[in-house]
XYZ file of C-alpha atoms in Angstrom:
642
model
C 126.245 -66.289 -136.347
C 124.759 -66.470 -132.894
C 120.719 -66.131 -132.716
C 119.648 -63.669 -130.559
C 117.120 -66.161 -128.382
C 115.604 -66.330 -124.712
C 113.538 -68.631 -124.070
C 111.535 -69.941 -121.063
C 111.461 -73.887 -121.175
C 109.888 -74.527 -117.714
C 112.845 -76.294 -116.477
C 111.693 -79.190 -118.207
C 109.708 -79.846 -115.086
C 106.210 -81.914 -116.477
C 103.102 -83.005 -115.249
C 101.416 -86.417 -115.464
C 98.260 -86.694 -117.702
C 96.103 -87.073 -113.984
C 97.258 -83.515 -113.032
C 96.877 -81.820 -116.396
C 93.501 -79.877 -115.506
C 95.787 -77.882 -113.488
C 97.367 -76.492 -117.339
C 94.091 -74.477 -116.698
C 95.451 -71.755 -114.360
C 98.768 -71.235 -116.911
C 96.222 -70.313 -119.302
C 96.430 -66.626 -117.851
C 99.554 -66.503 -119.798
C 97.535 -65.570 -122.847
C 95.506 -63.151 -122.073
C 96.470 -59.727 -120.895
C 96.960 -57.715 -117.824
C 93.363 -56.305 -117.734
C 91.639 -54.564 -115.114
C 88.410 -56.266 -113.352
C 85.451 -55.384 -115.289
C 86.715 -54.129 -118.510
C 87.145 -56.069 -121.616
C 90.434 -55.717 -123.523
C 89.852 -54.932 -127.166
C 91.200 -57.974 -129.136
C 90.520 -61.348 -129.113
C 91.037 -62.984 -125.703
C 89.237 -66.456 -126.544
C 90.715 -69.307 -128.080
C 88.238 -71.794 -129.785
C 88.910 -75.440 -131.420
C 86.612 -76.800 -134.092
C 86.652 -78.407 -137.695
C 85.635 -77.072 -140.607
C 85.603 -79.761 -143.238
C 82.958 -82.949 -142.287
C 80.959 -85.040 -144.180
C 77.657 -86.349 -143.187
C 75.577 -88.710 -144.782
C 74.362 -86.176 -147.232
C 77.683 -86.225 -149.338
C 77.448 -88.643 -152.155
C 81.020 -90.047 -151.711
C 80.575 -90.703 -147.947
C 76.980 -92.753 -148.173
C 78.869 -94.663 -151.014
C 81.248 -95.582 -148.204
C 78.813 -96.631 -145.914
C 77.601 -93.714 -144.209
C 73.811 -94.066 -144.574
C 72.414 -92.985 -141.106
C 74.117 -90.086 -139.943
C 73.486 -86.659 -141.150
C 74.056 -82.944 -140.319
C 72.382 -83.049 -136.992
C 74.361 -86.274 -135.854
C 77.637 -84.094 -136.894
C 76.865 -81.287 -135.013
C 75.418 -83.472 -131.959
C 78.765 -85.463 -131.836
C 80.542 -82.143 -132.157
C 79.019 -80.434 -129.006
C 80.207 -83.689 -126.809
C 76.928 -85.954 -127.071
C 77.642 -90.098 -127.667
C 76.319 -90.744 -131.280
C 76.079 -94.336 -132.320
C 77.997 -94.833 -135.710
C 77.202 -96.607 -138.801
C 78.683 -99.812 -137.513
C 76.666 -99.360 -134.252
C 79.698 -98.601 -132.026
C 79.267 -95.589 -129.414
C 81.522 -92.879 -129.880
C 82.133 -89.254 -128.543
C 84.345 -86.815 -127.900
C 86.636 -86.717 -124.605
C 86.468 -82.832 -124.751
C 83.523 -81.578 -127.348
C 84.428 -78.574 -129.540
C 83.615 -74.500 -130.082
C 82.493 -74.648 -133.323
C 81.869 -77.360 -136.665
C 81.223 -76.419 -140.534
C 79.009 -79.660 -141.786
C 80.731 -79.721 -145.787
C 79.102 -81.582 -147.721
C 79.713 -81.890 -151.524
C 77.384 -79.482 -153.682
C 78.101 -82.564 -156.127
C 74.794 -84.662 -155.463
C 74.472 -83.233 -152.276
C 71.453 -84.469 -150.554
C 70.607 -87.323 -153.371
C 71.542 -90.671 -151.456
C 69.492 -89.402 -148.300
C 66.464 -88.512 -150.402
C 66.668 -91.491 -153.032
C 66.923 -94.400 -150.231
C 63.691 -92.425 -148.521
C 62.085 -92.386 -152.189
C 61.400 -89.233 -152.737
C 58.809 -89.123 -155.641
C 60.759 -86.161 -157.156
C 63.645 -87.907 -157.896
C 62.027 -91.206 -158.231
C 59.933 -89.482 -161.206
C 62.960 -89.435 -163.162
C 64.725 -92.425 -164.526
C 67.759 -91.575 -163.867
C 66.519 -91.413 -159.916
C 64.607 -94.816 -159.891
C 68.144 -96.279 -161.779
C 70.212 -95.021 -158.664
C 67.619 -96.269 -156.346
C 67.705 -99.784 -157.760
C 71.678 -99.689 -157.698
C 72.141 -99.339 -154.237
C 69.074 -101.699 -153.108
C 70.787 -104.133 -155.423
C 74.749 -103.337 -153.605
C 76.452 -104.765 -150.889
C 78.108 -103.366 -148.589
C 82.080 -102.417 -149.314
C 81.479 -103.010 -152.519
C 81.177 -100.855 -156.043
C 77.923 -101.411 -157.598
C 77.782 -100.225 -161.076
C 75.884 -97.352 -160.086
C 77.752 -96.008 -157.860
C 80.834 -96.250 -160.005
C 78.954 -94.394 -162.638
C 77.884 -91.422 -159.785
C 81.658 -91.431 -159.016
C 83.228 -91.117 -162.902
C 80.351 -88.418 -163.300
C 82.944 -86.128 -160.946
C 86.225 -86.339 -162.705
C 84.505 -86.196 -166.153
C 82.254 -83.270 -164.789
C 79.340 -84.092 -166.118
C 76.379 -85.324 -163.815
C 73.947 -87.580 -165.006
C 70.973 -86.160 -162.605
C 70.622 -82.513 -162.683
C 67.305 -80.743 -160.224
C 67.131 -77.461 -159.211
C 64.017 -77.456 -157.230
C 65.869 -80.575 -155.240
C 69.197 -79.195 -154.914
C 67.191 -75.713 -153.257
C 65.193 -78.084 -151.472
C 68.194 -79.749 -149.910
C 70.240 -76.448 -148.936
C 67.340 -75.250 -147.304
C 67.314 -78.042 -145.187
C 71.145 -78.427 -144.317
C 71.009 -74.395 -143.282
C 68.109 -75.180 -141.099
C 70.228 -77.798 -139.640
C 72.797 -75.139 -138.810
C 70.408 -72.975 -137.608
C 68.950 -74.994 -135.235
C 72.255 -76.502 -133.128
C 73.587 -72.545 -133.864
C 74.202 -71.444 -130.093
C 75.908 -68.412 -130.047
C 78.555 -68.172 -126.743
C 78.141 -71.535 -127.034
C 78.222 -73.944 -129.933
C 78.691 -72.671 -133.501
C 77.377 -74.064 -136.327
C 78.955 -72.843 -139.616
C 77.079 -72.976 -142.602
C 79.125 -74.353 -145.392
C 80.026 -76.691 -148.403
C 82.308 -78.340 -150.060
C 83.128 -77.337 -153.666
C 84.908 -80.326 -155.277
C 86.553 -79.849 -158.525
C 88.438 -82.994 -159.847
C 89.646 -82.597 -163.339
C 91.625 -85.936 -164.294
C 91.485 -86.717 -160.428
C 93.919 -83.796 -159.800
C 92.122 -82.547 -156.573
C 91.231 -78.650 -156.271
C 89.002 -79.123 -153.480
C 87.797 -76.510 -151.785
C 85.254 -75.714 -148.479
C 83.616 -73.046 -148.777
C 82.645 -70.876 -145.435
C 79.749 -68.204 -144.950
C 79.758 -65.864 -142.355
C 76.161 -65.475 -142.259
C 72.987 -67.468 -141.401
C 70.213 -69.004 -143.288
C 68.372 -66.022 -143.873
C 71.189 -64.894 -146.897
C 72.753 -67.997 -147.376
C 69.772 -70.155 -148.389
C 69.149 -67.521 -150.992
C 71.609 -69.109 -153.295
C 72.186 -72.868 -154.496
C 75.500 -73.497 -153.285
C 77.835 -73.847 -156.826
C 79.224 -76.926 -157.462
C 81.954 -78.649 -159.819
C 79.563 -79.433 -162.236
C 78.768 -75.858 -162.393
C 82.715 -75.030 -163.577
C 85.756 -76.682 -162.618
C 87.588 -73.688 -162.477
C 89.107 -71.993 -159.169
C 87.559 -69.211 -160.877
C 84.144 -70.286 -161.356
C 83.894 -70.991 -158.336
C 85.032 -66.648 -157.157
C 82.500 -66.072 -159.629
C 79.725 -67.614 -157.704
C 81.329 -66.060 -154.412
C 81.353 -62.408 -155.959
C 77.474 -62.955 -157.200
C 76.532 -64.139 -153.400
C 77.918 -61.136 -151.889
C 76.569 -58.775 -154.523
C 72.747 -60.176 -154.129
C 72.996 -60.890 -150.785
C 75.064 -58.443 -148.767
C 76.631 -61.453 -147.284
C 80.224 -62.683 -146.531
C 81.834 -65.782 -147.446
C 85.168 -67.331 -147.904
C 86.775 -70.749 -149.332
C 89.352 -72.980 -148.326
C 91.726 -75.316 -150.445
C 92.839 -78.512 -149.250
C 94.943 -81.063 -150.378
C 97.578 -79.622 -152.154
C 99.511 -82.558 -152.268
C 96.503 -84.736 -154.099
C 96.267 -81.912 -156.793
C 99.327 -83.238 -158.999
C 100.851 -79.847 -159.396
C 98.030 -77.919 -159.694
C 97.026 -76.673 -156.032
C 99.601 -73.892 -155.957
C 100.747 -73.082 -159.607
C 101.623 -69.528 -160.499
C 99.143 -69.049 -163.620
C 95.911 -69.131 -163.910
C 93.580 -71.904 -164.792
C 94.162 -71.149 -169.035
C 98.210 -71.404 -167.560
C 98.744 -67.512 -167.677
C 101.252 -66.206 -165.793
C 99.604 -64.755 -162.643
C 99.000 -60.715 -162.960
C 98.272 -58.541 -160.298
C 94.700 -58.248 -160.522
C 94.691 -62.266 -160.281
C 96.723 -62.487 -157.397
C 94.505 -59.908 -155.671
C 91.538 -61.943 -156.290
C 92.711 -65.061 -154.768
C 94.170 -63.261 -151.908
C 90.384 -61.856 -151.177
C 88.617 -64.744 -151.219
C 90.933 -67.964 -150.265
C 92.583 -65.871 -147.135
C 93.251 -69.642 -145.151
C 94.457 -73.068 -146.645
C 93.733 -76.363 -144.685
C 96.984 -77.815 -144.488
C 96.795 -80.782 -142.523
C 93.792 -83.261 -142.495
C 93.087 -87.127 -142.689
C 94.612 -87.690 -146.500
C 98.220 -86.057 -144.945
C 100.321 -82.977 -144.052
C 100.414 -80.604 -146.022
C 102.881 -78.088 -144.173
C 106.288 -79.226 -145.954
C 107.724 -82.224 -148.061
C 111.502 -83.507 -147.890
C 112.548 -83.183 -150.995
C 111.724 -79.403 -150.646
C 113.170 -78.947 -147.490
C 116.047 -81.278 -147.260
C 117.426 -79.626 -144.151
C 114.648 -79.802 -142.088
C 114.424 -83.044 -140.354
C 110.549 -82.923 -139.466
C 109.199 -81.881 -143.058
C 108.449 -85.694 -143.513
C 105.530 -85.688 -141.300
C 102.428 -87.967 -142.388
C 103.687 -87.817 -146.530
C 100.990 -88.447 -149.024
C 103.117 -88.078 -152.156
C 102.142 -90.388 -154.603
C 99.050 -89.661 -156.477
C 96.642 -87.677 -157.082
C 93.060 -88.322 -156.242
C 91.368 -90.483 -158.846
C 89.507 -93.320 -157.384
C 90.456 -96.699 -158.600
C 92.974 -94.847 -161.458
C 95.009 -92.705 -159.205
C 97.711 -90.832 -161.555
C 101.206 -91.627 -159.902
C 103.287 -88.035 -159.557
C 106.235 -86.899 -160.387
C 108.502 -84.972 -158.289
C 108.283 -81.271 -160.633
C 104.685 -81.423 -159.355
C 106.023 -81.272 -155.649
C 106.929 -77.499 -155.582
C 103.413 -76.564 -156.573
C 101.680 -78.840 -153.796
C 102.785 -77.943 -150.216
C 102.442 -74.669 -147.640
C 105.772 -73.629 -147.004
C 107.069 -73.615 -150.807
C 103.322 -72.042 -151.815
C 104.377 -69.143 -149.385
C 107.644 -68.696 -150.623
C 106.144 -68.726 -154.511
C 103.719 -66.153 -153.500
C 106.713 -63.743 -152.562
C 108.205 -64.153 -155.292
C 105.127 -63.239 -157.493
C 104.470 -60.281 -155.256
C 108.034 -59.245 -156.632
C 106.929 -59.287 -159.876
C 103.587 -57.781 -159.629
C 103.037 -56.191 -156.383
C 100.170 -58.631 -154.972
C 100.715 -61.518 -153.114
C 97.806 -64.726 -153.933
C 99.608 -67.085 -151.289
C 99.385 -64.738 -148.091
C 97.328 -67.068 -146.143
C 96.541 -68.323 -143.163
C 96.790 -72.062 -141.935
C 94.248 -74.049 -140.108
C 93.560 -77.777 -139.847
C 90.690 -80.394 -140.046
C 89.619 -83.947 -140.700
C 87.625 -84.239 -143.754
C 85.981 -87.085 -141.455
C 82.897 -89.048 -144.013
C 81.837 -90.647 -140.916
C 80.288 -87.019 -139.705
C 82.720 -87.572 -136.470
C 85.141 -84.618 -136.146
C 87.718 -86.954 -134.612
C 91.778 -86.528 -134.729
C 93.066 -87.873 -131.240
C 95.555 -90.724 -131.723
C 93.300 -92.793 -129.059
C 89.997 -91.674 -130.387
C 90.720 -91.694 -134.660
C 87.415 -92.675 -136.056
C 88.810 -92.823 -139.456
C 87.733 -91.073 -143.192
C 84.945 -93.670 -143.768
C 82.560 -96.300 -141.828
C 84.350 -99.162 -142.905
C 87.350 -97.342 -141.656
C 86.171 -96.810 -137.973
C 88.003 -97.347 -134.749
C 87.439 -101.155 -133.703
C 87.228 -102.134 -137.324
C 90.093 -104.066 -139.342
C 91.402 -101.148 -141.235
C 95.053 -101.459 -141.706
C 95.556 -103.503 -144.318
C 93.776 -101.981 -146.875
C 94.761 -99.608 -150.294
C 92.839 -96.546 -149.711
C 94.049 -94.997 -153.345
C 95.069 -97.860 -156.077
C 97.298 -96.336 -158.199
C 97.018 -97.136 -162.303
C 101.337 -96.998 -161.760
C 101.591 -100.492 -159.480
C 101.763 -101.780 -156.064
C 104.320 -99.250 -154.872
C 102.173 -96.440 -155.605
C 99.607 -96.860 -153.727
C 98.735 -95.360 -150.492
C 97.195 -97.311 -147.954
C 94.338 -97.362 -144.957
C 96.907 -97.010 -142.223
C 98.700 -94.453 -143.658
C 95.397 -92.070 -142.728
C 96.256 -89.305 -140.571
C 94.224 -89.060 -136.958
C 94.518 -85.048 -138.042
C 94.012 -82.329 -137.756
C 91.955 -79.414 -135.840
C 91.033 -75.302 -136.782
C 92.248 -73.200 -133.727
C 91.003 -69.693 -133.818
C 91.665 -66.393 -131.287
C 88.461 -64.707 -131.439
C 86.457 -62.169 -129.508
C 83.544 -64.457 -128.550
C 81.840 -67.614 -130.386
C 79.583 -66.603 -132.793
C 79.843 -67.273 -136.595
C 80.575 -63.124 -137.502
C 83.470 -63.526 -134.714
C 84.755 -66.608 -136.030
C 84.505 -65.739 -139.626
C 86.461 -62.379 -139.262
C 89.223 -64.773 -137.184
C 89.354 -66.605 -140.363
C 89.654 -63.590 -142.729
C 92.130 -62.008 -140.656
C 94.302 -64.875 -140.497
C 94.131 -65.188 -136.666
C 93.765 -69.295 -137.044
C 96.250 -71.816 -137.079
C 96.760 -75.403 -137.430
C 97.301 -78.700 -135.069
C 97.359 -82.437 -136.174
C 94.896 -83.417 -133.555
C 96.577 -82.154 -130.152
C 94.736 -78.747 -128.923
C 98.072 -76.893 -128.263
C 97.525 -73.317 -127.482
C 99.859 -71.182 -129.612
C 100.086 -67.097 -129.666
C 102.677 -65.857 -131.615
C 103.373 -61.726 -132.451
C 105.954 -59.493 -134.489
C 106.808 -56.052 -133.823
C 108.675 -53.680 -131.542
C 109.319 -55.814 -128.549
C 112.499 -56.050 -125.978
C 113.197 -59.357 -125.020
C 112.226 -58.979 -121.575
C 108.238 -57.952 -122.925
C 107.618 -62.057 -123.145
C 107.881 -61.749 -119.332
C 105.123 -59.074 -118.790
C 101.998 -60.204 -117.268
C 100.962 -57.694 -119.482
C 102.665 -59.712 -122.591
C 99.521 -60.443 -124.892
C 98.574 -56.485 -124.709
C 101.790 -55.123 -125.842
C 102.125 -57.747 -128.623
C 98.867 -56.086 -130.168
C 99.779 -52.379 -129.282
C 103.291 -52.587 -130.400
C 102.853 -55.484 -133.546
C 100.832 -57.506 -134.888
C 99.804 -61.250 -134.438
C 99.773 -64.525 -136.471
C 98.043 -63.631 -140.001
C 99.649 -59.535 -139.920
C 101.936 -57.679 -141.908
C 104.641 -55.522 -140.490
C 107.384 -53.418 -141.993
C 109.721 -51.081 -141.386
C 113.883 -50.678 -141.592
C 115.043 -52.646 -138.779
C 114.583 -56.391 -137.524
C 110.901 -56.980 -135.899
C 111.477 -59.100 -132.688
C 108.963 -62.238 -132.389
C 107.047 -63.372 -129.027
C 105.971 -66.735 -128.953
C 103.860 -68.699 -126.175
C 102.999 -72.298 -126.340
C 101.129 -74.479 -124.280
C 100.291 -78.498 -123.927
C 97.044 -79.445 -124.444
C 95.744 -80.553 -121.164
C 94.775 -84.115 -121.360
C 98.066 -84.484 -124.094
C 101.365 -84.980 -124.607
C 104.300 -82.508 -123.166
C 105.726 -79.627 -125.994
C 109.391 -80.931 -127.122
C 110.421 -77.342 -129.054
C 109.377 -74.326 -130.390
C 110.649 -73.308 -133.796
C 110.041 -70.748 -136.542
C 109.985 -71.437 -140.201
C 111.599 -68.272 -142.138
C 110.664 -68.126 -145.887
C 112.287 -65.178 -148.041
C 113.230 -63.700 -151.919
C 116.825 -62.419 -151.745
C 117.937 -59.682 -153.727
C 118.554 -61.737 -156.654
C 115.234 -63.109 -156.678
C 116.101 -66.764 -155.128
C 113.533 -68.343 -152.572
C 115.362 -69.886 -149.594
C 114.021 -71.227 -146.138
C 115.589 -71.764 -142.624
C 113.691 -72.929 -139.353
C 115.779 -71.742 -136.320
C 114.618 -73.749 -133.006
C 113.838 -71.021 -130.527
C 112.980 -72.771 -127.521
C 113.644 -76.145 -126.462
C 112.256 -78.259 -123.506
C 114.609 -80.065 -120.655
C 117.340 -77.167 -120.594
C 118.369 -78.318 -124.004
C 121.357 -76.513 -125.441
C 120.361 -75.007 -128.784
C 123.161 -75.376 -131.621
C 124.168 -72.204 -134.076
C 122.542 -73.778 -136.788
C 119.134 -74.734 -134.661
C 120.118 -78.577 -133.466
C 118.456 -80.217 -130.490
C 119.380 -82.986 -129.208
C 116.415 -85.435 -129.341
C 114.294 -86.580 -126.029
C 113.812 -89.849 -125.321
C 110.609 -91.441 -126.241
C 108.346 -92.524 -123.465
C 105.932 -94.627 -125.167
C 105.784 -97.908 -123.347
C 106.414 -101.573 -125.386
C 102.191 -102.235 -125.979
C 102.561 -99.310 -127.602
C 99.143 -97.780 -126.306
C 100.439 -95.426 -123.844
C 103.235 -93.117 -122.832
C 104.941 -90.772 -119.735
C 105.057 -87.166 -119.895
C 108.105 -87.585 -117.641
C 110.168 -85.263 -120.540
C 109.119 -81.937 -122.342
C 107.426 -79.286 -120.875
C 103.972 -78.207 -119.806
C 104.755 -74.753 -121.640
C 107.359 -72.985 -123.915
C 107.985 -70.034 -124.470
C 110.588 -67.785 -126.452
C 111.868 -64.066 -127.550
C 113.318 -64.220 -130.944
C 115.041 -61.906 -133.408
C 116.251 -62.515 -136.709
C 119.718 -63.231 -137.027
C 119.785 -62.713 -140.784
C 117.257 -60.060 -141.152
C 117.680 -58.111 -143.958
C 115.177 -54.273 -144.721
C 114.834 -55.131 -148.327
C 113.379 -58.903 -148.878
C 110.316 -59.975 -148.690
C 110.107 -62.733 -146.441
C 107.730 -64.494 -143.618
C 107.842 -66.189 -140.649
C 105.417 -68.747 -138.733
C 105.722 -70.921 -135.847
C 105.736 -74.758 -135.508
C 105.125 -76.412 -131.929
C 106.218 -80.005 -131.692
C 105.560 -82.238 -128.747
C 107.234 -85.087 -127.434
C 106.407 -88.694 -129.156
C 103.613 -90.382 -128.391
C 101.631 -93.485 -129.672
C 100.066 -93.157 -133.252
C 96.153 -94.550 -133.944
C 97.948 -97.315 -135.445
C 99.283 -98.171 -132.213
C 96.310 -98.105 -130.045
C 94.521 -100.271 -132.919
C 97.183 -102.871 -132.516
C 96.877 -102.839 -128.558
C 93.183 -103.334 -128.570
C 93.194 -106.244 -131.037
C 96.363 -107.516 -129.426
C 98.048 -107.622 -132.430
C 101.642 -106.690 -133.634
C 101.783 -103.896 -136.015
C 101.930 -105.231 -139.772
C 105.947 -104.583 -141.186
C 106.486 -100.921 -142.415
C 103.217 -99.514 -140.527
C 104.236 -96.259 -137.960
C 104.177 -96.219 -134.749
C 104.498 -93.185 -132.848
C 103.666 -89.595 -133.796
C 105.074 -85.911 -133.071
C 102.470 -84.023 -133.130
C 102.219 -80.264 -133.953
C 100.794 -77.131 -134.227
C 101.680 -74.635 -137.256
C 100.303 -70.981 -137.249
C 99.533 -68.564 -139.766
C 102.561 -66.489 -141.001
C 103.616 -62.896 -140.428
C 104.949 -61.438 -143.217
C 107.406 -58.443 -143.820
C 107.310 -55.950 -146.532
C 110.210 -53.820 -147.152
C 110.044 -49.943 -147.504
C 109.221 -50.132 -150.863
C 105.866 -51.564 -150.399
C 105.044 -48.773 -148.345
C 101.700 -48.499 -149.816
C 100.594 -51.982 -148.650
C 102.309 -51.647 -145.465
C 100.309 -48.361 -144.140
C 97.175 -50.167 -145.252
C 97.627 -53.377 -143.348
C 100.482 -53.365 -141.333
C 99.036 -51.211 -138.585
C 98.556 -53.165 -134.786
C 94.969 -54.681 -133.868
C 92.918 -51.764 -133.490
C 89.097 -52.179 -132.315
């Protein structure tokens, strides 16, 4: 069956890195036709930040070495100022970004800082002059007794240091951190942690995001594992904080694929089957899932989708998260781990009880220790200090594995990934936030591709409007919406390079849907494809030649294209399943970190390390509700309306 497809591919025709500011002007290709003087009424600003960075006031990353830099270094770095790192290298950002959520653990959070500066509080307990004397007595890169004990204390949940006055003590002092490099139109600083849940090492991490400033959020001790290692515990402590407070918030999980299973299973935490009320109440508060960061992509996995050849992108598949004792996995754990099968799992339980817990959006971001929000191949400052760029850090395990050798995943298998992209009406946190809860985000691996992508009642010639961006909100809905209706919803998608990056290779779209019979089935149809590239009936491209010179540390963007962009119906559309659809931009190879490490030290790669990267962009779904869900549809299905 033919695909009904036009696409715009730019001829092919690229530009060389030198001449990529001029990428600026095609950026009118996302906003809409409006007249001088009056401000359209949707979101018309794009904004690139990360929401999931450690400072020195997470336990975990002043264990690794990260002893001197702390909120206000993150968020310094993160507006474009040179910070000197742990190892007393210089490093900054070529381009700084919009906004940054500091996440530090609620486990210990603060208690490294304040124990090396010997604060008489802690020191007055034993427990607190023990630590103290543990890490004056390490050295560094190595596990001191101590600091092993601080690090079982997580996966058996039970801390052996306990404070209340401290803990309030320290979140008043991280939100006053926020508040002070908080520059709204500017710079914005999230306030934010990091609940980490660990049982058995299976990771349930989440970050948890408040729309509001210090005034409500500093009302409340941020919850914490230790508190309940439950999903659910943690809603609970969400639900409280907006019924004191008045205030917003919402969490995201990451790391699917380190939770052995347990990320995206359909019961509850006591294994009950999911019911409707439960599915509505992870829906409302875990509306985005970070899907691609430093410890790998999360979008897809092979095994799942054996007939897409780029769901093996940046694989972390063989553990869990257990430090020292990582739990090797097994492959029924897979289904329960990744994006695209979550998505198609939450249709399926939708089915069944009419609410959907897996309609999410998809950012990413770097879960950096260092406090550098980093994830350009040439500028990958690594997960911890003794990870950073100019440092040996290849050769290393980075998760030993209690099942052997081949188990275990090592230091250069870290991902330079991945970025939060957000459309937005202006940069402040309220904006932001309701970007997030909306769904209007999406994900890259480190490049800062611009993506818009809508569903609705389109002709194929409304891509070509200047007017485009206006009629895909008056006549559908964008990345994060529902839609419904009888007949097939048509799809306009714009990509463009990020300026000072690599050329786009293809657009596709990833379709997920429940047939009649209740089976869950995928397809990704390529919908636009650089260099006049024919497209095959069942979505085949031929591949471009890779540009990427023999050092390794540098490449041509003499193939792909500057922009892509594409008109798309469904083929296979069919009024009664649910299903959903989201976008995934690829660009054309270019060096990996590993790469540019191995240039600098004039070194050969080590055997079996990779070399070049594709780099991407997924966004959030749409999703389509038959007729029958008619209820559901009228209440959310309706087009951007403010």
């Amino acid at each position: 069956m033919k695909m009904w497809v036009e696409s715009q591919s730019g001829k092919g025709v690229s530009l060389p890195n030198r001449l990529s500011i001029a990428l600026v002007g095609t950026l009118a290709f996302f906003s809409a036709h409006t007249p001088a003087g009056e401000r359209a009424a949707y979101p018309q600003t794009l904004l690139w930040g990360d929401t999931h960075v450690h400072s020195s006031y997470s336990m975990d990353a002043g264990l690794m070495g990260n002893v001197r830099l702390g909120p206000d270094a993150a968020y310094r770095f993160a507006r474009g100022e040179a910070v000197e790192t742990n190892t007393g290298r210089t490093a900054r950002l070529k381009r700084p970004l919009d906004f940054l959520l500091v996440a530090d653990h609620s486990e210990y959070m603060g208690l490294l800082p304040r124990v090396r500066a010997e604060d008489e509080t802690l020191l007055a307990d034993p427990v607190g002059r023990r630590i103290l004397e543990g890490l004056l007595a390490g050295s560094e890169g190595k596990v001191t007794p101590v600091a092993a004990e601080l690090i079982e204390s997580l996966s058996n949940n039970a801390p052996i240091l306990d404070n209340a006055a401290f803990k309030q003590d320290v979140w008043s002092e991280l939100t006053a951190f926020a508040e002070e490099y908080n520059q709204p139109g500017v710079f914005t600083a999230l306030i934010g942690f990091e609940w980490s849940a660990m049982p058995r090492g299976d990771n349930l991490h989440r970050v948890v995001m408040y729309r509001d400033g210090a005034e409500k959020a500093a009302q409340m001790i941020p919850v914490s594992a230790f508190d309940g290692e439950k999903p659910e515990d943690l809603w609970s402590f969400m639900e409280r904080y907006s019924e004191v407070t008045g205030g917003e918030i919402l969490a995201i999980p990451h790391n699917g694929n380190l939770s052995n299973g347990r990320m995206f299973a359909p019961a509850d935490s006591e294994g009950r089957d999911m019911d409707s009320a439960y599915a509505e109440r992870r829906a409302r508060w875990e509306p985005v899932v970070e899907v691609t960061q430093i410890k790998g992509d999360a979008e897809a996995h092979p095994l799942l989708s054996p007939d897409d050849e780029f769901a093996d992108f940046e694989t972390w598949d063989k553990s869990n998260l257990r430090v020292g004792a990582a739990t090797p996995k097994n492959p029924s754990m897979l289904p329960f781990e990744y994006a695209r099968p979550a998505l198609k799992l939450g249709l399926d339980i939708q089915a069944k009880t009419g609410s959907n817990p897996f309609r999410f959006g998809m950012i990413g971001s770097t879960d950096a220790h260092t406090s550098l929000a980093t994830a350009a191949e040439d500028n990958f400052w690594g997960k911890a200090p003794l990870g950073e760029k100019g440092m040996q850090r290849m050769g290393h395990v980075f998760l030993k594995s209690t099942g052997g050798e081949a188990f275990d995943t090592m230091s250069w298998q870290q991902v330079a990934s991945g970025y939060a992209a957000a459309w937005t009406e202006g940069n402040s946190r309220e904006q932001l936030f309701d970007a997030f809860q909306r769904r209007e985000v999406y994900a890259t691996t480190g490049s800062r591709i611009g993506l818009r992508f809508f569903a609705g009642n389109f002709l194929p010639t409304d891509i070509h409007r200047p007017d485009w961006v206006e009629v895909g909100y008056r006549q559908g809905v964008p990345m994060g919406g529902v839609i419904g209706g009888g007949s097939a919803p048509g799809f306009l998608i714009n990509a463009i390079k990020d300026p000072d990056g690599a050329n786009l290779d293809r657009i596709q779209i990833v379709k997920g849907w429940r047939t009649r019979h209740g089976e869950l089935r995928e397809r990704v149809f390529t919908v636009a494809a650089s260099n006049n590239r024919a497209i095959s009936e069942d979505g085949a491209v031929e591949p471009l030649a890779s540009t990427v010179n023999e050092d390794g540390d540098g490449y041509l963007n003499s193939v792909g294209a500057a922009q892509l962009s594409a008109f798309w119906r469904d083929p296979d559309f069919d009024p009664q399943q649910l299903a959903f659809y989201y976008v995934r931009v690829l660009e054309i190879l270019k060096p990996r970190w590993t790469s540019y490490d191995a240039a600098a030290g004039s070194r050969a790669l080590p055997p079996g390390v990779t070399a070049v990267v594709q780099d991407r962009a997924y966004s959030s779904p749409v999703w389509f509700q038959p007729a029958s869900y008619s209820k559901v549809q009228e209440a959310e299905s309706q087009p951007h309306d403010r």
